Amino acid sequence: MHTRTLWILVFVSSFMYFIHSAINIHQAALLIDKGIDPLLAASALTMVAIGTGIGGTIWGFIVEKIKISYCYAMVVSVLGIVSLMYLLVNGPLSAYLVAFCFGLGLGGLTTVPSVAIANFYGRNSLGSIRGINEISIGGGQALGAIFSGIIYDLTQSYTLVFPTLAIMALFSALAFLFVKAPQKQ
């Protein structure tokens, strides 16, 4: 509780899940807003699931090869880049491609944080640290979905959502680049 690493982890996790729910909860609606047929927009969610499965495996290999703080920064960067890619969707193929890429990022979201906690704090602390982190994850998920809805209600478009999410991802990635394992006391 007294380490800077924990609070950066909590901060970044909340932003990552904010980005996740800001897109995921509204994905079909935002694709429809971009002119995609509702049935095709809904089916793009399948591409997210496929990307998540593949991404989890890929990130599992990456996390064993790259320093965990860089890997965490990479995951949040992918989510930020994909946020901007949603601005480029102009048809079913691009909708499926961007949804798949979003899934690849979400695969990192399901893999990298647990490994980071184990690397920073050890396996004996995994449960208690994850428990603390889950509070920020739940808050990020709740606020991200609400954020996208409010932006849409105010502007009748999701366009402002994506640059905001990309900026959040940038700040999160930069914060995690400076994370070091806490010193044992």
Short mmCIF file of C-alpha atoms in Angstrom, two decimals, residues 21-45 86 89 95 145 148-149 152-153 156-159 161-162:
data_model
loop_
_atom_site.label_atom_id
_atom_site.label_comp_id
_atom_site.label_asym_id
_atom_site.label_seq_id
_atom_site.Cartn_x
_atom_site.Cartn_y
_atom_site.Cartn_z
CA SER A 21 -15.65 -0.40 -21.48
CA ALA A 22 -15.85 2.95 -23.29
CA ILE A 23 -15.45 1.01 -26.52
CA ASN A 24 -16.76 -2.45 -25.70
CA ILE A 25 -20.14 -1.49 -24.25
CA HIS A 26 -20.85 0.90 -27.12
CA GLN A 27 -19.09 -0.93 -29.94
CA ALA A 28 -22.14 -2.02 -31.92
CA ALA A 29 -23.73 1.42 -31.52
CA LEU A 30 -20.57 3.26 -32.54
CA LEU A 31 -20.19 1.06 -35.64
CA ILE A 32 -23.83 1.72 -36.56
CA ASP A 33 -23.07 5.43 -36.03
CA LYS A 34 -20.31 4.99 -38.63
CA GLY A 35 -22.85 3.62 -41.13
CA ILE A 36 -22.30 -0.11 -40.59
CA ASP A 37 -25.39 -2.33 -40.94
CA PRO A 38 -26.68 -3.24 -37.43
CA LEU A 39 -26.34 -6.99 -38.03
CA LEU A 40 -22.75 -6.59 -39.23
CA ALA A 41 -21.98 -4.22 -36.35
CA ALA A 42 -23.23 -6.78 -33.85
CA SER A 43 -21.28 -9.56 -35.54
CA ALA A 44 -18.07 -7.52 -35.20
CA LEU A 45 -18.22 -8.40 -31.51
CA TYR A 86 -12.16 3.31 -34.81
CA VAL A 89 -13.88 2.56 -39.88
CA ALA A 95 -15.02 -2.72 -38.73
CA ALA A 145 -19.18 3.08 -20.36
CA SER A 148 -19.01 7.18 -23.98
CA GLY A 149 -22.74 7.45 -23.40
CA TYR A 152 -22.78 10.53 -27.50
CA ASP A 153 -25.75 12.15 -25.77
CA GLN A 156 -24.81 12.73 -31.19
CA SER A 157 -21.50 11.14 -32.19
CA TYR A 158 -18.78 8.95 -30.69
CA THR A 159 -16.03 10.86 -32.53
CA VAL A 161 -14.50 9.52 -27.46
CA PHE A 162 -11.57 8.08 -29.40
#
